[in-house]
mmCIF file with all atom_site columns, C-alpha atoms and ligand atoms in Angstrom:
data_model
loop_
_atom_site.group_PDB
_atom_site.id
_atom_site.type_symbol
_atom_site.label_atom_id
_atom_site.label_alt_id
_atom_site.label_comp_id
_atom_site.label_asym_id
_atom_site.label_entity_id
_atom_site.label_seq_id
_atom_site.pdbx_PDB_ins_code
_atom_site.Cartn_x
_atom_site.Cartn_y
_atom_site.Cartn_z
_atom_site.occupancy
_atom_site.B_iso_or_equiv
_atom_site.pdbx_formal_charge
_atom_site.auth_seq_id
_atom_site.auth_comp_id
_atom_site.auth_asym_id
_atom_site.auth_atom_id
_atom_site.pdbx_PDB_model_num
ATOM   1   C  CA  . MET A 1 1   ? -33.494 -23.445 314.723 1.00 0.00 ? 1   MET A CA  1
ATOM   2   C  CA  . ASP A 1 2   ? -35.690 -24.666 317.537 1.00 0.00 ? 2   ASP A CA  1
ATOM   3   C  CA  . CYS A 1 3   ? -36.139 -21.364 319.357 1.00 0.00 ? 3   CYS A CA  1
ATOM   4   C  CA  . LEU A 1 4   ? -39.313 -20.464 321.237 1.00 0.00 ? 4   LEU A CA  1
ATOM   5   C  CA  . PHE A 1 5   ? -39.023 -16.717 320.687 1.00 0.00 ? 5   PHE A CA  1
ATOM   6   C  CA  . CYS A 1 6   ? -38.180 -17.116 316.982 1.00 0.00 ? 6   CYS A CA  1
ATOM   7   C  CA  . LYS A 1 7   ? -41.464 -19.063 316.785 1.00 0.00 ? 7   LYS A CA  1
ATOM   8   C  CA  . ILE A 1 8   ? -43.244 -16.175 318.513 1.00 0.00 ? 8   ILE A CA  1
ATOM   9   C  CA  . VAL A 1 9   ? -41.683 -13.764 315.978 1.00 0.00 ? 9   VAL A CA  1
ATOM   10  C  CA  . SER A 1 10  ? -42.870 -15.932 313.069 1.00 0.00 ? 10  SER A CA  1
ATOM   11  C  CA  . GLY A 1 11  ? -46.348 -16.301 314.579 1.00 0.00 ? 11  GLY A CA  1
ATOM   12  C  CA  . GLU A 1 12  ? -46.051 -20.080 314.883 1.00 0.00 ? 12  GLU A CA  1
ATOM   13  C  CA  . ILE A 1 13  ? -46.617 -19.586 318.632 1.00 0.00 ? 13  ILE A CA  1
ATOM   14  C  CA  . PRO A 1 14  ? -49.154 -16.874 319.511 1.00 0.00 ? 14  PRO A CA  1
ATOM   15  C  CA  . SER A 1 15  ? -48.362 -14.006 321.867 1.00 0.00 ? 15  SER A CA  1
ATOM   16  C  CA  . ALA A 1 16  ? -50.133 -10.993 323.333 1.00 0.00 ? 16  ALA A CA  1
ATOM   17  C  CA  . LYS A 1 17  ? -48.321 -8.255  321.396 1.00 0.00 ? 17  LYS A CA  1
ATOM   18  C  CA  . VAL A 1 18  ? -47.691 -4.887  323.003 1.00 0.00 ? 18  VAL A CA  1
ATOM   19  C  CA  . TYR A 1 19  ? -45.487 -3.338  320.284 1.00 0.00 ? 19  TYR A CA  1
ATOM   20  C  CA  . GLU A 1 20  ? -44.048 -4.423  316.951 1.00 0.00 ? 20  GLU A CA  1
ATOM   21  C  CA  . ASP A 1 21  ? -41.920 -2.892  314.228 1.00 0.00 ? 21  ASP A CA  1
ATOM   22  C  CA  . ASP A 1 22  ? -39.476 -4.213  311.638 1.00 0.00 ? 22  ASP A CA  1
ATOM   23  C  CA  . THR A 1 23  ? -36.804 -5.245  314.118 1.00 0.00 ? 23  THR A CA  1
ATOM   24  C  CA  . VAL A 1 24  ? -38.378 -5.417  317.592 1.00 0.00 ? 24  VAL A CA  1
ATOM   25  C  CA  . LEU A 1 25  ? -41.290 -7.281  319.160 1.00 0.00 ? 25  LEU A CA  1
ATOM   26  C  CA  . ALA A 1 26  ? -42.739 -6.715  322.632 1.00 0.00 ? 26  ALA A CA  1
ATOM   27  C  CA  . PHE A 1 27  ? -45.303 -9.061  324.172 1.00 0.00 ? 27  PHE A CA  1
ATOM   28  C  CA  . ASN A 1 28  ? -46.703 -9.950  327.568 1.00 0.00 ? 28  ASN A CA  1
ATOM   29  C  CA  . ASP A 1 29  ? -44.821 -12.568 329.586 1.00 0.00 ? 29  ASP A CA  1
ATOM   30  C  CA  . ILE A 1 30  ? -46.917 -15.727 329.911 1.00 0.00 ? 30  ILE A CA  1
ATOM   31  C  CA  . ASN A 1 31  ? -45.996 -16.040 333.611 1.00 0.00 ? 31  ASN A CA  1
ATOM   32  C  CA  . PRO A 1 32  ? -45.908 -12.459 334.892 1.00 0.00 ? 32  PRO A CA  1
ATOM   33  C  CA  . GLU A 1 33  ? -43.800 -11.611 337.940 1.00 0.00 ? 33  GLU A CA  1
ATOM   34  C  CA  . ALA A 1 34  ? -45.350 -8.131  338.251 1.00 0.00 ? 34  ALA A CA  1
ATOM   35  C  CA  . PRO A 1 35  ? -48.662 -6.481  337.327 1.00 0.00 ? 35  PRO A CA  1
ATOM   36  C  CA  . VAL A 1 36  ? -46.940 -5.374  334.108 1.00 0.00 ? 36  VAL A CA  1
ATOM   37  C  CA  . HIS A 1 37  ? -44.387 -7.832  332.687 1.00 0.00 ? 37  HIS A CA  1
ATOM   38  C  CA  . ILE A 1 38  ? -43.470 -7.317  329.050 1.00 0.00 ? 38  ILE A CA  1
ATOM   39  C  CA  . LEU A 1 39  ? -40.706 -9.062  327.103 1.00 0.00 ? 39  LEU A CA  1
ATOM   40  C  CA  . LEU A 1 40  ? -38.822 -7.065  324.454 1.00 0.00 ? 40  LEU A CA  1
ATOM   41  C  CA  . ILE A 1 41  ? -36.898 -9.051  321.879 1.00 0.00 ? 41  ILE A CA  1
ATOM   42  C  CA  . PRO A 1 42  ? -34.995 -8.484  318.650 1.00 0.00 ? 42  PRO A CA  1
ATOM   43  C  CA  . LYS A 1 43  ? -36.787 -10.217 315.785 1.00 0.00 ? 43  LYS A CA  1
ATOM   44  C  CA  . ALA A 1 44  ? -33.439 -11.522 314.553 1.00 0.00 ? 44  ALA A CA  1
ATOM   45  C  CA  . HIS A 1 45  ? -32.065 -14.285 316.735 1.00 0.00 ? 45  HIS A CA  1
ATOM   46  C  CA  . ILE A 1 46  ? -29.355 -13.271 319.214 1.00 0.00 ? 46  ILE A CA  1
ATOM   47  C  CA  . THR A 1 47  ? -28.737 -15.900 321.888 1.00 0.00 ? 47  THR A CA  1
ATOM   48  C  CA  . SER A 1 48  ? -28.023 -13.660 324.874 1.00 0.00 ? 48  SER A CA  1
ATOM   49  C  CA  . MET A 1 49  ? -26.400 -10.443 326.032 1.00 0.00 ? 49  MET A CA  1
ATOM   50  C  CA  . ALA A 1 50  ? -23.043 -12.216 325.758 1.00 0.00 ? 50  ALA A CA  1
ATOM   51  C  CA  . ASP A 1 51  ? -23.549 -12.275 321.971 1.00 0.00 ? 51  ASP A CA  1
ATOM   52  C  CA  . ILE A 1 52  ? -24.090 -8.539  321.498 1.00 0.00 ? 52  ILE A CA  1
ATOM   53  C  CA  . ASN A 1 53  ? -21.388 -6.979  319.357 1.00 0.00 ? 53  ASN A CA  1
ATOM   54  C  CA  . GLU A 1 54  ? -20.745 -4.078  316.972 1.00 0.00 ? 54  GLU A CA  1
ATOM   55  C  CA  . SER A 1 55  ? -22.654 -5.759  314.158 1.00 0.00 ? 55  SER A CA  1
ATOM   56  C  CA  . ASN A 1 56  ? -25.923 -6.349  316.037 1.00 0.00 ? 56  ASN A CA  1
ATOM   57  C  CA  . SER A 1 57  ? -26.067 -3.756  318.834 1.00 0.00 ? 57  SER A CA  1
ATOM   58  C  CA  . ALA A 1 58  ? -28.212 -1.216  316.973 1.00 0.00 ? 58  ALA A CA  1
ATOM   59  C  CA  . VAL A 1 59  ? -31.316 -3.273  317.700 1.00 0.00 ? 59  VAL A CA  1
ATOM   60  C  CA  . VAL A 1 60  ? -30.435 -3.284  321.393 1.00 0.00 ? 60  VAL A CA  1
ATOM   61  C  CA  . ALA A 1 61  ? -30.396 0.515   321.449 1.00 0.00 ? 61  ALA A CA  1
ATOM   62  C  CA  . HIS A 1 62  ? -33.718 0.429   319.652 1.00 0.00 ? 62  HIS A CA  1
ATOM   63  C  CA  . ILE A 1 63  ? -35.164 -1.993  322.219 1.00 0.00 ? 63  ILE A CA  1
ATOM   64  C  CA  . PHE A 1 64  ? -34.329 0.521   324.952 1.00 0.00 ? 64  PHE A CA  1
ATOM   65  C  CA  . GLU A 1 65  ? -36.008 3.320   322.983 1.00 0.00 ? 65  GLU A CA  1
ATOM   66  C  CA  . VAL A 1 66  ? -39.096 1.122   322.713 1.00 0.00 ? 66  VAL A CA  1
ATOM   67  C  CA  . ALA A 1 67  ? -38.979 0.260   326.433 1.00 0.00 ? 67  ALA A CA  1
ATOM   68  C  CA  . ALA A 1 68  ? -38.898 3.966   327.339 1.00 0.00 ? 68  ALA A CA  1
ATOM   69  C  CA  . LYS A 1 69  ? -41.735 4.686   324.902 1.00 0.00 ? 69  LYS A CA  1
ATOM   70  C  CA  . ILE A 1 70  ? -43.889 1.934   326.427 1.00 0.00 ? 70  ILE A CA  1
ATOM   71  C  CA  . ALA A 1 71  ? -43.086 3.232   329.933 1.00 0.00 ? 71  ALA A CA  1
ATOM   72  C  CA  . ARG A 1 72  ? -44.101 6.774   328.949 1.00 0.00 ? 72  ARG A CA  1
ATOM   73  C  CA  . GLU A 1 73  ? -47.246 5.693   327.137 1.00 0.00 ? 73  GLU A CA  1
ATOM   74  C  CA  . LYS A 1 74  ? -48.393 3.312   329.865 1.00 0.00 ? 74  LYS A CA  1
ATOM   75  C  CA  . GLY A 1 75  ? -47.567 5.860   332.576 1.00 0.00 ? 75  GLY A CA  1
ATOM   76  C  CA  . PHE A 1 76  ? -45.117 3.900   334.717 1.00 0.00 ? 76  PHE A CA  1
ATOM   77  C  CA  . ASP A 1 77  ? -44.769 7.008   336.863 1.00 0.00 ? 77  ASP A CA  1
ATOM   78  C  CA  . ASP A 1 78  ? -43.799 5.117   340.021 1.00 0.00 ? 78  ASP A CA  1
ATOM   79  C  CA  . GLY A 1 79  ? -40.869 3.484   338.241 1.00 0.00 ? 79  GLY A CA  1
ATOM   80  C  CA  . PHE A 1 80  ? -40.110 0.315   336.378 1.00 0.00 ? 80  PHE A CA  1
ATOM   81  C  CA  . ARG A 1 81  ? -37.365 -2.258  335.984 1.00 0.00 ? 81  ARG A CA  1
ATOM   82  C  CA  . VAL A 1 82  ? -35.618 -3.688  332.912 1.00 0.00 ? 82  VAL A CA  1
ATOM   83  C  CA  . VAL A 1 83  ? -33.713 -6.961  333.334 1.00 0.00 ? 83  VAL A CA  1
ATOM   84  C  CA  . SER A 1 84  ? -31.909 -9.349  331.039 1.00 0.00 ? 84  SER A CA  1
ATOM   85  C  CA  . ASN A 1 85  ? -30.874 -12.700 332.459 1.00 0.00 ? 85  ASN A CA  1
ATOM   86  C  CA  . CYS A 1 86  ? -27.749 -13.932 330.673 1.00 0.00 ? 86  CYS A CA  1
ATOM   87  C  CA  . GLY A 1 87  ? -26.760 -17.572 330.954 1.00 0.00 ? 87  GLY A CA  1
ATOM   88  C  CA  . ASP A 1 88  ? -27.836 -20.432 333.172 1.00 0.00 ? 88  ASP A CA  1
ATOM   89  C  CA  . SER A 1 89  ? -26.590 -19.087 336.503 1.00 0.00 ? 89  SER A CA  1
ATOM   90  C  CA  . ALA A 1 90  ? -28.536 -15.861 335.939 1.00 0.00 ? 90  ALA A CA  1
ATOM   91  C  CA  . GLY A 1 91  ? -31.669 -17.868 335.207 1.00 0.00 ? 91  GLY A CA  1
ATOM   92  C  CA  . GLN A 1 92  ? -31.908 -17.435 331.434 1.00 0.00 ? 92  GLN A CA  1
ATOM   93  C  CA  . THR A 1 93  ? -34.402 -20.091 330.373 1.00 0.00 ? 93  THR A CA  1
ATOM   94  C  CA  . VAL A 1 94  ? -35.056 -18.942 326.794 1.00 0.00 ? 94  VAL A CA  1
ATOM   95  C  CA  . LYS A 1 95  ? -31.874 -18.639 324.742 1.00 0.00 ? 95  LYS A CA  1
ATOM   96  C  CA  . HIS A 1 96  ? -33.053 -15.740 322.569 1.00 0.00 ? 96  HIS A CA  1
ATOM   97  C  CA  . LEU A 1 97  ? -32.045 -12.307 323.871 1.00 0.00 ? 97  LEU A CA  1
ATOM   98  C  CA  . HIS A 1 98  ? -34.874 -10.655 325.762 1.00 0.00 ? 98  HIS A CA  1
ATOM   99  C  CA  . PHE A 1 99  ? -35.385 -7.819  328.195 1.00 0.00 ? 99  PHE A CA  1
ATOM   100 C  CA  . HIS A 1 100 ? -38.008 -8.048  330.926 1.00 0.00 ? 100 HIS A CA  1
ATOM   101 C  CA  . LEU A 1 101 ? -39.850 -4.731  331.390 1.00 0.00 ? 101 LEU A CA  1
ATOM   102 C  CA  . MET A 1 102 ? -41.698 -4.846  334.701 1.00 0.00 ? 102 MET A CA  1
ATOM   103 C  CA  . ALA A 1 103 ? -43.836 -2.315  336.537 1.00 0.00 ? 103 ALA A CA  1
ATOM   104 C  CA  . GLY A 1 104 ? -46.756 -1.985  338.899 1.00 0.00 ? 104 GLY A CA  1
ATOM   105 C  CA  . ARG A 1 105 ? -45.135 -3.000  342.182 1.00 0.00 ? 105 ARG A CA  1
ATOM   106 C  CA  . ASP A 1 106 ? -42.073 -2.256  344.289 1.00 0.00 ? 106 ASP A CA  1
ATOM   107 C  CA  . PHE A 1 107 ? -38.916 -4.182  343.418 1.00 0.00 ? 107 PHE A CA  1
ATOM   108 C  CA  . GLY A 1 108 ? -36.250 -5.222  345.902 1.00 0.00 ? 108 GLY A CA  1
ATOM   109 C  CA  . TRP A 1 109 ? -32.555 -4.661  345.287 1.00 0.00 ? 109 TRP A CA  1
ATOM   110 C  CA  . PRO A 1 110 ? -30.220 -6.427  344.865 1.00 0.00 ? 110 PRO A CA  1
ATOM   111 C  CA  . ALA A 1 111 ? -32.318 -8.965  342.970 1.00 0.00 ? 111 ALA A CA  1
ATOM   112 C  CA  . GLY A 1 112 ? -31.970 -12.493 344.394 1.00 0.00 ? 112 GLY A CA  1
HETATM 113 P  P1  . 5GP B 2 .   ? -35.776 -15.886 331.249 1.00 0.00 ? 1   5GP B P1  1
HETATM 114 O  O1  . 5GP B 2 .   ? -36.096 -16.874 332.346 1.00 0.00 ? 1   5GP B O1  1
HETATM 115 O  O2  . 5GP B 2 .   ? -35.064 -16.574 330.094 1.00 0.00 ? 1   5GP B O2  1
HETATM 116 O  O3  . 5GP B 2 .   ? -35.070 -14.659 331.711 1.00 0.00 ? 1   5GP B O3  1
HETATM 117 O  O4  . 5GP B 2 .   ? -37.162 -15.365 330.717 1.00 0.00 ? 1   5GP B O4  1
HETATM 118 C  C1  . 5GP B 2 .   ? -37.970 -16.118 329.879 1.00 0.00 ? 1   5GP B C1  1
HETATM 119 C  C2  . 5GP B 2 .   ? -39.377 -15.632 330.071 1.00 0.00 ? 1   5GP B C2  1
HETATM 120 O  O5  . 5GP B 2 .   ? -40.167 -16.127 329.022 1.00 0.00 ? 1   5GP B O5  1
HETATM 121 C  C3  . 5GP B 2 .   ? -40.024 -16.109 331.375 1.00 0.00 ? 1   5GP B C3  1
HETATM 122 O  O6  . 5GP B 2 .   ? -40.387 -14.987 332.163 1.00 0.00 ? 1   5GP B O6  1
HETATM 123 C  C4  . 5GP B 2 .   ? -41.241 -16.918 330.906 1.00 0.00 ? 1   5GP B C4  1
HETATM 124 O  O7  . 5GP B 2 .   ? -42.372 -16.719 331.718 1.00 0.00 ? 1   5GP B O7  1
HETATM 125 C  C5  . 5GP B 2 .   ? -41.450 -16.398 329.493 1.00 0.00 ? 1   5GP B C5  1
HETATM 126 N  N1  . 5GP B 2 .   ? -42.044 -17.357 328.589 1.00 0.00 ? 1   5GP B N1  1
HETATM 127 C  C6  . 5GP B 2 .   ? -41.697 -18.670 328.448 1.00 0.00 ? 1   5GP B C6  1
HETATM 128 N  N2  . 5GP B 2 .   ? -42.443 -19.238 327.484 1.00 0.00 ? 1   5GP B N2  1
HETATM 129 C  C7  . 5GP B 2 .   ? -43.280 -18.274 327.013 1.00 0.00 ? 1   5GP B C7  1
HETATM 130 C  C8  . 5GP B 2 .   ? -44.292 -18.281 326.000 1.00 0.00 ? 1   5GP B C8  1
HETATM 131 O  O8  . 5GP B 2 .   ? -44.578 -19.276 325.331 1.00 0.00 ? 1   5GP B O8  1
HETATM 132 N  N3  . 5GP B 2 .   ? -44.949 -17.108 325.785 1.00 0.00 ? 1   5GP B N3  1
HETATM 133 C  C9  . 5GP B 2 .   ? -44.660 -15.969 326.507 1.00 0.00 ? 1   5GP B C9  1
HETATM 134 N  N4  . 5GP B 2 .   ? -45.372 -14.879 326.228 1.00 0.00 ? 1   5GP B N4  1
HETATM 135 N  N5  . 5GP B 2 .   ? -43.701 -15.942 327.464 1.00 0.00 ? 1   5GP B N5  1
HETATM 136 C  C10 . 5GP B 2 .   ? -43.030 -17.090 327.711 1.00 0.00 ? 1   5GP B C10 1
HETATM 137 ZN ZN1 . ZN  B 3 .   ? -34.560 -17.156 318.500 1.00 0.00 ? 2   ZN  B ZN1 1
#
């Protein structure tokens, strides 16, 4: 499968890793939209949030545990935001499920 984030998981494309375990990888976004902008992904390919189901949702819960751990350890005391863009109209450009973890500035709401 020609998937950019699967290639990052395999190491074919390098990334600045923040966290890694058997099922989850977190790495810095190459084009950060905030002082801290980390992407959290399942190592196994899931295309988007629309493809989460009973058989693969455990890793999603784990991703949120990892996001909270990173936030605690990096001291995002002023707050942080987690976003997943799902589908073209939401601006999903990489079709491998990922969650943007952003911190270090104020965020407007609702997002544009
Ligand atoms: P999306 O637009 O699908 O919600 O988010 C995809 C994200 O992946 C974007 O924020 C983009 O900057 C990031 N990205 C695209 N290509 C690469 C890459 O090769 N390496 C890293 N670290 N991030 C990438
Ligand atoms: Zn993939």
